[in-house]
Coordinates of C-alpha atoms in Angstrom, one line a residue:
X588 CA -2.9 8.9 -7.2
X589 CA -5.1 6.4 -5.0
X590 CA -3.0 3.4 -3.7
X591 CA -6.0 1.2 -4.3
X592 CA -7.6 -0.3 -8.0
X593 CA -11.0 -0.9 -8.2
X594 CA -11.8 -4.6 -10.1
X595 CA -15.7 -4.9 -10.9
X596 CA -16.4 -8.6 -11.8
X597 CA -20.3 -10.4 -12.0
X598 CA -22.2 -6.7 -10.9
X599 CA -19.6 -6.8 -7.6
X600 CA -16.4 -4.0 -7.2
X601 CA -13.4 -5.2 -5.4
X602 CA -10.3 -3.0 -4.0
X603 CA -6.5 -4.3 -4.5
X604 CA -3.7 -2.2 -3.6
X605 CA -1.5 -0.5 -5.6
X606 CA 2.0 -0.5 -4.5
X607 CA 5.3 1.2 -6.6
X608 CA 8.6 -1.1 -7.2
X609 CA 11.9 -0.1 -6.9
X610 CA 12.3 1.2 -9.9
X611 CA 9.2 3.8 -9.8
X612 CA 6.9 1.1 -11.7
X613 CA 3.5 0.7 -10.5
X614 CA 1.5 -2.7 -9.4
X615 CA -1.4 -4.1 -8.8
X616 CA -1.4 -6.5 -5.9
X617 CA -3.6 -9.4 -6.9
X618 CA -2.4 -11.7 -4.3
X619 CA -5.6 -11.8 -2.4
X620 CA -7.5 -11.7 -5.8
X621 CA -8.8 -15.6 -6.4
X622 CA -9.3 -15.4 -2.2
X623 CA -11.8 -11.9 -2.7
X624 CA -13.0 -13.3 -6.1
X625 CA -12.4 -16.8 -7.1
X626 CA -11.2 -15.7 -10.4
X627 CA -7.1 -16.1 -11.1
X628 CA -5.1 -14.0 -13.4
X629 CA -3.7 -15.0 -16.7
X630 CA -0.8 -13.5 -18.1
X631 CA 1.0 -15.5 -20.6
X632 CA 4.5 -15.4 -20.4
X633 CA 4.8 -13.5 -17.7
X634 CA 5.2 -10.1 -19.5
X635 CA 3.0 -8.0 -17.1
X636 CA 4.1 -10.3 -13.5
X637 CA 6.4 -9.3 -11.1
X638 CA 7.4 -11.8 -9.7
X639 CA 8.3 -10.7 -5.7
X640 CA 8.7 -7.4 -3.8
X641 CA 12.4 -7.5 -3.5
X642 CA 14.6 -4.7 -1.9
X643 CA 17.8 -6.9 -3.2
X644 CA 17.1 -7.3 -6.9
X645 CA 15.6 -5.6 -9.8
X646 CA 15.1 -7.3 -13.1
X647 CA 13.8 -6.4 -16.2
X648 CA 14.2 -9.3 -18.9
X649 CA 13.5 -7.3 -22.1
X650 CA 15.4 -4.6 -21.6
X651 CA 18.2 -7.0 -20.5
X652 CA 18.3 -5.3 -16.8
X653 CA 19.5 -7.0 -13.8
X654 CA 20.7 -4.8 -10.5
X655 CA 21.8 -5.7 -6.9
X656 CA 20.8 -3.3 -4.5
X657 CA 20.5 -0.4 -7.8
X658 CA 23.7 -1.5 -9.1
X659 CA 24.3 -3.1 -12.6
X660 CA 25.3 -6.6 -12.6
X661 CA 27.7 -5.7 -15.4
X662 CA 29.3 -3.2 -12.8
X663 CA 29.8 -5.6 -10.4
X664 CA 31.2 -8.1 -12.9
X665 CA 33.6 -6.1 -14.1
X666 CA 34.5 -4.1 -10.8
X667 CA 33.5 -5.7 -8.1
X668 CA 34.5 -9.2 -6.0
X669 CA 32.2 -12.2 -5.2
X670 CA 32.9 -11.2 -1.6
X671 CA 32.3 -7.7 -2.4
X672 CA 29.0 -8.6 -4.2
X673 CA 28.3 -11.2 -1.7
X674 CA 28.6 -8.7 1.3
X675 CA 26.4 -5.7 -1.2
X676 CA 23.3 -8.7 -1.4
X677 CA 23.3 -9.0 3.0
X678 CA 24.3 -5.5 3.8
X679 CA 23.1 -3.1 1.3
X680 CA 26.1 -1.4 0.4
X681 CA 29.3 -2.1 -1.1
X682 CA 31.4 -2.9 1.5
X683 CA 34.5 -0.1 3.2
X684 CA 38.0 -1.9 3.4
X685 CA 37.6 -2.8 7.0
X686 CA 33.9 -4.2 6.5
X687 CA 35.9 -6.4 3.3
X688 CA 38.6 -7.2 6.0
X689 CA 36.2 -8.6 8.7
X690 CA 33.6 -9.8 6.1
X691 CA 36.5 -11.9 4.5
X692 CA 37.9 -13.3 7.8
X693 CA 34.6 -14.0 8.7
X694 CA 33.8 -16.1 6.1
X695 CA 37.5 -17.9 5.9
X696 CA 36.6 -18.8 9.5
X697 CA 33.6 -20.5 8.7
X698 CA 34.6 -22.0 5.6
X699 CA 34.6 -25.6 6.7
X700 CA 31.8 -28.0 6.0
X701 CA 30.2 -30.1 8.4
X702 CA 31.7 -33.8 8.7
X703 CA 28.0 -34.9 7.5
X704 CA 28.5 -33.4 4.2
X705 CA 31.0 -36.2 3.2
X706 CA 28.4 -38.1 2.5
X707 CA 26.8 -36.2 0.5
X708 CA 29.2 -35.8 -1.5
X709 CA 29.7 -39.4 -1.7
X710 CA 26.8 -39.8 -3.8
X711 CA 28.3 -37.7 -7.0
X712 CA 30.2 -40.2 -9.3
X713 CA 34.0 -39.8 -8.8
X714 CA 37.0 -41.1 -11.1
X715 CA 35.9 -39.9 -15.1
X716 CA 32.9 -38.1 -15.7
X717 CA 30.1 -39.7 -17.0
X718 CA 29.0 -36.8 -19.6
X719 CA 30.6 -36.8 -22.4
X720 CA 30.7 -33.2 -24.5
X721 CA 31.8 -33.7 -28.1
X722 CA 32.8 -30.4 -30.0
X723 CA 31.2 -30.3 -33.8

């Protein structure tokens, strides 16, 4: 299979690349297309647009599919840490007990905020919240 698509607009043939997601699905790269062309794509609703090349995440909204790194997010809801899932998202792989160790301390080490952040936090409202939710 070529890794290129040929586009033929106005009498003039144009190449984009074709490039496979993580999931074995197949693209065509029009991110050079209105640059090449001047024309723009439509796709309504974004049914036929990925939306990044993404090594992290894999979603596929109408068959109600989201992975990290391969891995259902319902597997790592029910099995898995935020600090596990946390440390899967930068490294790749779910983490050994001593990478969970250091990745843990790590992060309780740099758990404080900045003195500057006070007063950003400042500008919430604080006493009684201003939203009131009523149940019907």
């Amino acid at each position: 299979m070529s890794n290129q698509a040929k586009l033929e607009l106005e009498g003039k043939s144009y190449s984009l690349p074709v490039v496979t997601g993580t999931e074995g699905e197949k693209a065509v790269d029009v991110s050079t297309l209105r640059a090449q062309t001047g024309y723009i794509t439509l796709d309504e609703g974004y049914g036929n647009t990925g939306a990044c090349l993404s090594k992290v995440t894999f979603i596929d909204g109408e068959k109600g599919i989201l992975r990290y790194r391969g891995i259902p997010i319902e597997e790592l809801a029910e099995k898995s840490t935020f600090i596990e899932t946390a440390f899967l998202i930068i490294y790749g792989h779910l983490p050994n007990h001593a990478e969970l160790r250091r990745f843990s301390d790590l992060l309780t080490a740099n758990q404080n905020l900045h003195e500057d952040m006070k007063y950003h936090f400042e500008g919430f409202p604080s006493g009684r919240t201003r939203w009131r939710f009523s149940r019907r």
